[in-house]
Coordinates of C-alpha atoms and ligand atoms in Angstrom, one line a residue:
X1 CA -129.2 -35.5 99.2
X2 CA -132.2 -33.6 100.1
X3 CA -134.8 -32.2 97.6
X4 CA -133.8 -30.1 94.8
X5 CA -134.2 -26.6 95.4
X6 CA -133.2 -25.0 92.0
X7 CA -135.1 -26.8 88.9
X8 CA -136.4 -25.6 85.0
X9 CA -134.0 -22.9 83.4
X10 CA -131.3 -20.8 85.0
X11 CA -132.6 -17.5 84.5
X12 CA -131.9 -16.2 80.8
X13 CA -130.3 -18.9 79.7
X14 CA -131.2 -21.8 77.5
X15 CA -130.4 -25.0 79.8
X16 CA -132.4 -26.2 83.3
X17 CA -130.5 -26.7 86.2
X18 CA -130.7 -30.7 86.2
X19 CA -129.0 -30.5 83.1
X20 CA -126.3 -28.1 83.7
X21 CA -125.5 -30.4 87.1
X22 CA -125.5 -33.5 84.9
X23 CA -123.0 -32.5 82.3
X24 CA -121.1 -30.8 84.3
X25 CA -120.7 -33.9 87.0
X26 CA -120.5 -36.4 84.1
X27 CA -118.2 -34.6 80.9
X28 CA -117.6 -31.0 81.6
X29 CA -115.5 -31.0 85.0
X30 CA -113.8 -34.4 84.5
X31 CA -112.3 -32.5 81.0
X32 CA -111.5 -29.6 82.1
X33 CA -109.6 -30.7 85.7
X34 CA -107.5 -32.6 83.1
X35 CA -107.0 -29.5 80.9
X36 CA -106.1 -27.2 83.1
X37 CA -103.1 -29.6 84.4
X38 CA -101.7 -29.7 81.7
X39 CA -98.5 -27.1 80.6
X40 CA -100.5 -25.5 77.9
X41 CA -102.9 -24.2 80.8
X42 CA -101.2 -24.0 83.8
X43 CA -98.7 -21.2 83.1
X44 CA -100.4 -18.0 83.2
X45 CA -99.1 -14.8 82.0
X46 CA -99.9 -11.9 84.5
X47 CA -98.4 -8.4 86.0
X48 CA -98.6 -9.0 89.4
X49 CA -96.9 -5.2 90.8
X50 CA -99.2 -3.0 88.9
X51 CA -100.2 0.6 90.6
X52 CA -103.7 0.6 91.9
X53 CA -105.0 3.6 90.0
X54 CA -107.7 4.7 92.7
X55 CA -107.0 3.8 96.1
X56 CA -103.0 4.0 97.9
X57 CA -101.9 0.0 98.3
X58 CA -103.1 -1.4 101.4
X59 CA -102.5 -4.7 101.7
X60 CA -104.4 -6.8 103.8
X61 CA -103.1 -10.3 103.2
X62 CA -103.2 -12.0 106.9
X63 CA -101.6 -15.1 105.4
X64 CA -98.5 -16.3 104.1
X65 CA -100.7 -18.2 101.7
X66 CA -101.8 -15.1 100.5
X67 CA -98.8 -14.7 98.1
X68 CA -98.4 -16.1 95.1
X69 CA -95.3 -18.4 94.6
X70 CA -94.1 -18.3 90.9
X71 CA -92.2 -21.6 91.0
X72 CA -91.6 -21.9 87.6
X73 CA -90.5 -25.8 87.7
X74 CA -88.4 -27.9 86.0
X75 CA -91.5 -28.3 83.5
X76 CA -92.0 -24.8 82.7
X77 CA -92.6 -25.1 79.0
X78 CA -89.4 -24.3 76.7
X79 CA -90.9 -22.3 73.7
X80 CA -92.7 -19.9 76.6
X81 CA -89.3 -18.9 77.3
X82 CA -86.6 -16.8 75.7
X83 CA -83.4 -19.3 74.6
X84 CA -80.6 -18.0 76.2
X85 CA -82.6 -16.5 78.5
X86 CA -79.5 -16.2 81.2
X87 CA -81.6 -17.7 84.0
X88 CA -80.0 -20.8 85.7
X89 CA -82.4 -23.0 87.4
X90 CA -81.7 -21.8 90.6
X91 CA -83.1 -18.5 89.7
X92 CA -85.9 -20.4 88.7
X93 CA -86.8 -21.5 92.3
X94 CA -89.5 -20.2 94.2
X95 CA -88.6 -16.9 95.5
X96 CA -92.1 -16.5 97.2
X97 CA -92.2 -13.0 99.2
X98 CA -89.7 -11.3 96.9
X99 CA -91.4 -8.9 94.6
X100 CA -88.4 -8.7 92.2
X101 CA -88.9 -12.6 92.1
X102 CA -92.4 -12.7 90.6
X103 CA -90.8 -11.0 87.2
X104 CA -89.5 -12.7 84.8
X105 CA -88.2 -11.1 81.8
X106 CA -88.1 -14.7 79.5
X107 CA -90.9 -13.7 77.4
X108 CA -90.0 -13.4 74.0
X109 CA -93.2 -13.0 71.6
X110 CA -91.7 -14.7 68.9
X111 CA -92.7 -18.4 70.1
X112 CA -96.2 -17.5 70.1
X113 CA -96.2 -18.9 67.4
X114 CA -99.3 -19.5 65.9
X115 CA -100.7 -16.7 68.9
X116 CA -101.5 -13.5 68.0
X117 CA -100.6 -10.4 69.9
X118 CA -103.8 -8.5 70.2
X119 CA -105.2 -6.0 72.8
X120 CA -108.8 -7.3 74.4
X121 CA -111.0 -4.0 74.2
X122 CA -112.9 -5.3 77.6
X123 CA -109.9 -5.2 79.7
X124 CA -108.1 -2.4 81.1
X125 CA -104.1 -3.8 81.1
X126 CA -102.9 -4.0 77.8
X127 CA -102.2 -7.4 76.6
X128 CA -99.3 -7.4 74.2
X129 CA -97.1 -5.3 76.7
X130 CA -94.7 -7.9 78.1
X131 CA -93.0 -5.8 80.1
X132 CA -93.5 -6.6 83.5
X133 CA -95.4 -9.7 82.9
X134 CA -94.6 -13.3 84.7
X135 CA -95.6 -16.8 84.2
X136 CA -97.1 -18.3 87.5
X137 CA -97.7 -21.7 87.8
X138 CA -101.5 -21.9 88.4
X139 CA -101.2 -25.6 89.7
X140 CA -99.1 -24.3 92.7
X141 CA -101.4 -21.4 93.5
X142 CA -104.8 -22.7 94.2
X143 CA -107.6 -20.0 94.4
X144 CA -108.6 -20.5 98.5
X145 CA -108.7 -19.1 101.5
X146 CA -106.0 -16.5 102.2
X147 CA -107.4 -14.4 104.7
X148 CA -107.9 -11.1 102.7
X149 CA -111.0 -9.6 104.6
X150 CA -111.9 -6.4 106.1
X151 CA -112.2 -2.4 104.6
X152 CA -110.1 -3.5 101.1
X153 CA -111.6 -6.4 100.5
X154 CA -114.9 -4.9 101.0
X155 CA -114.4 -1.5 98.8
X156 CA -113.0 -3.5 96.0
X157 CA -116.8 -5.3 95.5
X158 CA -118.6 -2.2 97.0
X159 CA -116.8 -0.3 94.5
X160 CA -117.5 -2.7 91.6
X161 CA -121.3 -2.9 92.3
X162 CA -122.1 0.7 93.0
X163 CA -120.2 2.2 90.2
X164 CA -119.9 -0.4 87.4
X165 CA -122.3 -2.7 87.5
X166 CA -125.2 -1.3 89.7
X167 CA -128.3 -3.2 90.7
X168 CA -131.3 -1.6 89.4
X169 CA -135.0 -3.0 90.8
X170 CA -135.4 -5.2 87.3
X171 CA -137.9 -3.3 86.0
X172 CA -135.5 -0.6 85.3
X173 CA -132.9 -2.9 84.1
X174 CA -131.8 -3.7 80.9
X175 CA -131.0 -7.2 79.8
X176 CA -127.3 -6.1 79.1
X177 CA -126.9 -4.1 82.1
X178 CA -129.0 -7.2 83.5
X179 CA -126.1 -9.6 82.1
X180 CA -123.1 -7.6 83.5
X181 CA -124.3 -7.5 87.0
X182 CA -125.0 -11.5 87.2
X183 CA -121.8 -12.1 85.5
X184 CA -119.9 -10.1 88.3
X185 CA -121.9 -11.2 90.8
X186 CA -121.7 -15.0 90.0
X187 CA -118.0 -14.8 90.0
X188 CA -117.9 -13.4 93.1
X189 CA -120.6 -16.7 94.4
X190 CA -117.7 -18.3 92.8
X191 CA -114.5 -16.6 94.7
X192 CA -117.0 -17.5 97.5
X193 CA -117.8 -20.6 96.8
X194 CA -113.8 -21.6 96.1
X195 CA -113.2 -19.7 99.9
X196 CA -115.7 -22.4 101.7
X197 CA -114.2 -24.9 99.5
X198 CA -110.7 -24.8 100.7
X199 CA -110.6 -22.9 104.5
X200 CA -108.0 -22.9 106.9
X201 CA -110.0 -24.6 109.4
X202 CA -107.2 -24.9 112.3
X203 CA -104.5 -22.0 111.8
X204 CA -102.6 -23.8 115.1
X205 CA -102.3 -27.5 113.3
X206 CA -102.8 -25.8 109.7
X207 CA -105.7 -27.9 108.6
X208 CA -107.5 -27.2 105.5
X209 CA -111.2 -28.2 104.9
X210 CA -114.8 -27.4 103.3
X211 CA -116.1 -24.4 105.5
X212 CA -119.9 -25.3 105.0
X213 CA -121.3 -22.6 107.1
X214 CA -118.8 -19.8 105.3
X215 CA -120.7 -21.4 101.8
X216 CA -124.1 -21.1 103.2
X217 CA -123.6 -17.8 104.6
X218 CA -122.3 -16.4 102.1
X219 CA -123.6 -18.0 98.9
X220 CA -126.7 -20.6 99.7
X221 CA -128.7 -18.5 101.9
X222 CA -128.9 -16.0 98.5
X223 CA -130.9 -17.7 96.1
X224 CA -130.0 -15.2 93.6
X225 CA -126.3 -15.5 94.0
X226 CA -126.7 -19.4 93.3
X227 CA -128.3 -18.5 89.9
X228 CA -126.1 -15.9 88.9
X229 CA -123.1 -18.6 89.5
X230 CA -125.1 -20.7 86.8
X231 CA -125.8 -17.9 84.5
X232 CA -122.0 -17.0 84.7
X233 CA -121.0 -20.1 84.1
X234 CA -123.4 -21.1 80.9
X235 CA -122.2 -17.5 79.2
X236 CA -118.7 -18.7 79.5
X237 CA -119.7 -22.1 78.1
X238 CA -121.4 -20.5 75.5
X239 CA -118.3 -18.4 74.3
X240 CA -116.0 -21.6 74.4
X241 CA -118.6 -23.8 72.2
X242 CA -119.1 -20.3 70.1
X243 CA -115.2 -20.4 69.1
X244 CA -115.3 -23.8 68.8
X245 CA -113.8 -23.7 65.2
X246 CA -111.1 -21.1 66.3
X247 CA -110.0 -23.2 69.2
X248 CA -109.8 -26.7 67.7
X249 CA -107.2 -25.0 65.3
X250 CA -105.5 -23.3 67.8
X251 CA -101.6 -24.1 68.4
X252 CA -101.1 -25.9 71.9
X253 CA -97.2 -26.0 71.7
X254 CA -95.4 -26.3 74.7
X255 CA -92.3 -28.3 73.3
X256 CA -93.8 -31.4 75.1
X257 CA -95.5 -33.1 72.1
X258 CA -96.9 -35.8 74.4
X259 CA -98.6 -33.3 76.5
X260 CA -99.3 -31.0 73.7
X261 CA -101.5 -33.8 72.2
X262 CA -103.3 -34.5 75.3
X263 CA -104.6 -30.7 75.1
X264 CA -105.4 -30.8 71.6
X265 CA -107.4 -34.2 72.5
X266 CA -109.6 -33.0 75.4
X267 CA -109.7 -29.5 74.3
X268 CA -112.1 -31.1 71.3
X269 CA -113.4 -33.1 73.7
X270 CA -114.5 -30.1 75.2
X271 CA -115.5 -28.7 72.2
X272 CA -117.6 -31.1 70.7
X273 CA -119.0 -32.8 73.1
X274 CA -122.4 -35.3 72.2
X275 CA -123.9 -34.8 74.9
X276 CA -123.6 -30.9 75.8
X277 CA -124.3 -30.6 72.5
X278 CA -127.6 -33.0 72.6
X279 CA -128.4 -31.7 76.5
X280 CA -127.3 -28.2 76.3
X281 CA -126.9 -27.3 72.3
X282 CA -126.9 -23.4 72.9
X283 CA -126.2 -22.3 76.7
X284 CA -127.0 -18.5 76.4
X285 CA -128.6 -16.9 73.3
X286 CA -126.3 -13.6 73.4
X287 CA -128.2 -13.3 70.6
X288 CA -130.9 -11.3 72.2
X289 CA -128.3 -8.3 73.3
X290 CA -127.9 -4.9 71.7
X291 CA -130.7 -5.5 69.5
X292 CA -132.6 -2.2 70.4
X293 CA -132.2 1.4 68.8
X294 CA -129.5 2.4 71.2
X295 CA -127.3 -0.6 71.1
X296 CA -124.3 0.1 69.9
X297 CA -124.1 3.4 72.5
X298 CA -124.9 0.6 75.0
X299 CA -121.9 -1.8 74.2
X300 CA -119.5 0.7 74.3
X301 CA -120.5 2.0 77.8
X302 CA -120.7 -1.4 79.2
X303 CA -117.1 -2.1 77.6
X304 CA -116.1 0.7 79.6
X305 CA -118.0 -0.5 82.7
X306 CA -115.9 -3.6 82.2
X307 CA -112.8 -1.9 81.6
X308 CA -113.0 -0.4 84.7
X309 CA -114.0 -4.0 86.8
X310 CA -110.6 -5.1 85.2
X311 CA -108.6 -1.9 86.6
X312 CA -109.7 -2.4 89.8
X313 CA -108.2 -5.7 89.8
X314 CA -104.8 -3.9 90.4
X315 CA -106.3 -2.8 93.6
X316 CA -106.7 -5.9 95.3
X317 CA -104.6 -6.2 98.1
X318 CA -103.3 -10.0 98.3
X319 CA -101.5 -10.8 96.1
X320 CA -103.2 -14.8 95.2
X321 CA -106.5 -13.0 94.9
X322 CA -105.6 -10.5 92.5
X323 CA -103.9 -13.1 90.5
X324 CA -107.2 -15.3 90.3
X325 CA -109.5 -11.8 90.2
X326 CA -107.0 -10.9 87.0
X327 CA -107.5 -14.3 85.5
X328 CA -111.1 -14.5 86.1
X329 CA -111.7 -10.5 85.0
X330 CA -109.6 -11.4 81.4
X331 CA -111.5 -14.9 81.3
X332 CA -114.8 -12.9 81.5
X333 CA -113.1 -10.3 78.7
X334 CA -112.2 -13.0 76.3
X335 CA -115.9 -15.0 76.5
X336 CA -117.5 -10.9 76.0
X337 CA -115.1 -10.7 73.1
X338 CA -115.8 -14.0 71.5
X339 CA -119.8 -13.2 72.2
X340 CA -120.1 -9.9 70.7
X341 CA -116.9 -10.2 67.3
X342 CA -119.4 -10.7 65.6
X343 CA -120.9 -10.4 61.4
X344 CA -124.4 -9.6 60.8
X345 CA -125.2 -13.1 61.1
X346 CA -124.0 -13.5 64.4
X347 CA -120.8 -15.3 63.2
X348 CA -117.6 -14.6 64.8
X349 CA -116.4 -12.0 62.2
X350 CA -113.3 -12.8 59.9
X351 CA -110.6 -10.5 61.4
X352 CA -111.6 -12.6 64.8
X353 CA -107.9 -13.6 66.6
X354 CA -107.4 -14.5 70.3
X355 CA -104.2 -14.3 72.4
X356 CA -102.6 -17.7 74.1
X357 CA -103.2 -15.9 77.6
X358 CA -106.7 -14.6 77.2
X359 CA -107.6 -19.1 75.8
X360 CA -105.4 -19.6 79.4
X361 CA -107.7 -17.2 81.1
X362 CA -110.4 -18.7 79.6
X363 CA -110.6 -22.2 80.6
X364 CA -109.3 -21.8 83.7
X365 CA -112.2 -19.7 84.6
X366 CA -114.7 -22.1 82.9
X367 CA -112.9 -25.1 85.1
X368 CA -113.3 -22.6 88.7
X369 CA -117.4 -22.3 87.7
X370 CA -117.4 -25.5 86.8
X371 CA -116.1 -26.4 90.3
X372 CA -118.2 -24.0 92.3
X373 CA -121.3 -25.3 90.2
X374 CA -120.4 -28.8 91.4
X375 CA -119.8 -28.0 95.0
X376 CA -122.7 -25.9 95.4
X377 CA -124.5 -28.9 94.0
X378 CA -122.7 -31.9 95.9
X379 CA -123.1 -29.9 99.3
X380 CA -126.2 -27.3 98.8
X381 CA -129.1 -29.3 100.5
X382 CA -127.1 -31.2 102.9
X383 CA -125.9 -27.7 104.3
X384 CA -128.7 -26.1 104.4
X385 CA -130.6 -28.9 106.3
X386 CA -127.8 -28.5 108.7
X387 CA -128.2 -24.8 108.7
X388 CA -131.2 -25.3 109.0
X389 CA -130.7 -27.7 112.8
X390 CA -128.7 -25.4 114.6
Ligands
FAD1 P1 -117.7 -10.1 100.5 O1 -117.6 -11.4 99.7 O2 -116.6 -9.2 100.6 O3 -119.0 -9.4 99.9 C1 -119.2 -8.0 100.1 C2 -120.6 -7.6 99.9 O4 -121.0 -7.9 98.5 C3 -121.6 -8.5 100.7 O5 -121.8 -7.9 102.0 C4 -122.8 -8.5 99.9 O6 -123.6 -7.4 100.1 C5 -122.3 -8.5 98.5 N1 -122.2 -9.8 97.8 C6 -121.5 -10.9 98.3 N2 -121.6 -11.9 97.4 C7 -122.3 -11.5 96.4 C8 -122.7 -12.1 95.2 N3 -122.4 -13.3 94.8 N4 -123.5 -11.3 94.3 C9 -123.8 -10.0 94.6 N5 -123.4 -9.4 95.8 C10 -122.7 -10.1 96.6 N6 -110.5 -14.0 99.7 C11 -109.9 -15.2 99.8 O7 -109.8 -15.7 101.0 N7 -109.4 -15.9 98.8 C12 -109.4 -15.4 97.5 O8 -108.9 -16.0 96.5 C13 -110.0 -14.1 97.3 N8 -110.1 -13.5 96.1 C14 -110.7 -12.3 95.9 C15 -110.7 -11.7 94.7 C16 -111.2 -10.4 94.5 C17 -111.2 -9.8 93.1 C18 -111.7 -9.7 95.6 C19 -112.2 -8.3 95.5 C20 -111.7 -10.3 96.9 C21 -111.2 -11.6 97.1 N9 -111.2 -12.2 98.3 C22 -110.6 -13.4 98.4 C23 -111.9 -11.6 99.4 C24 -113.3 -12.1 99.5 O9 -114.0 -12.1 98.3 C25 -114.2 -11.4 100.5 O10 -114.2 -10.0 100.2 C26 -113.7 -11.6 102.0 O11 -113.7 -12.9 102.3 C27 -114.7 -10.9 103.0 O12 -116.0 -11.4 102.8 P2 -117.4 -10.7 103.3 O13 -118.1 -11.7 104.0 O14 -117.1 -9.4 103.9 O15 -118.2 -10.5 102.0

């Protein structure tokens, strides 16, 4: 590996760079590939066939890969389904390309048990409305390539920077403003970053590879877009360690008590972890925010700036991409919430509750940053000295 290019801290954070890289390489990603395997985490909730509330649907999904496949397998966890629920396992089978197939009516909110069922003020859907929701199998439905380019693709982002989180020369930014725009824009590095990762190199032989001029294009060559993937992904850290307490007492029941151990075992693993804790004891101060006269004015219209990120999400035209936009958007949601529930002393207040989807949502998105943090680190200098040769 060449010389490092990114070293002290990651702008307005709390950690260096050479830090972040080591306990990421060494704990954080080895945990949370695990975690994320397992049935607690895999099986996200999500309504797929939601109007788009500004633009008519256009679809642009080149792909086949660009649907999602629900497969609920032979696995899918028991107490996440309704007994009786009427469906035989053939039912159960991937129905990929039929929209009736992505919903499944087998929720039934009385095994959440141990789950509340509250609405997250930073999203737009509503969370505790079941009613077109389905589980997909996030295991089965990597975020990659799918071929969704072009005019819709392009005025989902375009819309998202110009009206909600706008770019301001910093001078004229706020540090919250500041904060929303580098959390958007680093999990876009990150959709990116995840594209370059796994790219249909050969459509004729279907071979799938690392597209290291697609990363450097689109993320490397940015400096700025490399730190705002770092930023994005030391907030979301920041909210896990924050609820810490709330998450170790969490109930991981998916009527596999074998598996259901192994989550509660690397979830405090994650948790409370010596050396993130030692390295990297507080990733982002979120301290700092809303402090000034006009703060509380100032939440509320970023909420609503964030609100509207999470609407557009129904917009996007491919179906895998929303799925992993929704996730992401209500992963973002849930680390805001758990940063800013807070009492005067900057503890998560009493009445605090999370829902089992938005602690789904959550680590998963901490494992994709985690993943485009270590790619972009693994392959940054090597690419760009080939970038550099050509
Ligand atoms: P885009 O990535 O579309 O970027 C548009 C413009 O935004 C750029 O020209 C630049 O000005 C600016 N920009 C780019 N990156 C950043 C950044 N990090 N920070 C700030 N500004 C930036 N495609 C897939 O193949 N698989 C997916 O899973 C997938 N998921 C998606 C999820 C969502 C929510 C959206 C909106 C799109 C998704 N796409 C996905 C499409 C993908 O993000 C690109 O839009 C597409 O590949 C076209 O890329 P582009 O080169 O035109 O630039």
């Amino acid at each position: 590996p060449g010389a490092r290019k990114y070293t002290g801290m990651v702008e307005d954070c709390c950690c260096d760079y050479e830090t972040v890289d080591a306990i990421n390489e060494e704990v954080l990603n080895p945990i949370l590939q695990d975690l994320v395997a397992l049935p607690f985490f895999r099986y996200f909730k999500v309504k797929l066939w939601c109007d788009c509330p500004f633009w008519p649907d256009d679809g642009m999904c080149r792909l086949r890969d660009c649907s999602v496949c629900e497969c609920p397998d032979n696995e899918f966890p028991e107490p996440f389904k309704k007994p009786y629920s009427g469906l035989s396992p053939e039912n159960m089978k991937c129905q990929e390309g039929k929209p009736e197939a992505t919903v499944d009516r087998t929720l039934d909110t009385k095994v959440f048990k141990g789950w509340v069922e509250t609405d997250n003020p930073w999203t737009a859907d509503d969370e505790t409305d079941n009613g077109e929701m389905t589980y997909v199998n996030l295991q089965l439905n990597p975020e990659r390539y799918t071929g969704y380019t072009g005019d819709s693709a392009r005025r989902i982002w375009d819309s998202i920077y110009k009206e909600n989180c706008p770019k301001y020369p910093s001078e004229d930014m706020c540090q919250e403003k500041k904060a929303l725009y580098k959390l958007i824009s680093g999990l876009h590095s990150s959709i990116s970053v995840h594209i370059a990762y796994d790219y249909l190199l050969d459509e004729s032989t279907n071979l799938w590879g690392h597209n290291l001029p697609l990363l450097h294009d689109r993320v490397l060559k940015y400096p700025e877009r490399v730190q705002n993937l770092y930023f994005t992904y030391l907030f979301v850290l920041r909210a896990v360690t924050k609820a810490a307490d709330y998450l170790e007492q969490a109930e991981y029941n998916t009527g596999n008590p074998e598996e259901d151990l192994k989550t509660q075992s690397l979830v405090k693993q994650l948790l409370y972890n010596h050396k993130l804790r030692s390295a990297c004891p507080l990733p982002f101060d979120e301290a700092k925010l809303w402090q000034g006269e006009k703060g509380p004015e100032l939440k509320q219209e970023i909420q609503k700036q964030f609100r509207n990120i999470s609407a557009i999400m129904d917009c996007v035209g491919c179906e895998k991409c929303r799925l992993w936009g929704k996730l992401q958007v209500l992963g973002l949601g849930t680390a805001l919430k758990i940063l800013f529930s807070v009492d005067g002393e900057n503890h998560l207040n009493q009445q605090f509750q999370l829902q089992r989807n938005e602690v789904i949502a959550l680590v998963n998105l901490l494992n994709r940053l985690s993943e485009s943090v270590k790619f972009v680190h693994e392959k940054g200098s090597s690419t760009e000295e080939i970038m550099k040769q050509q």
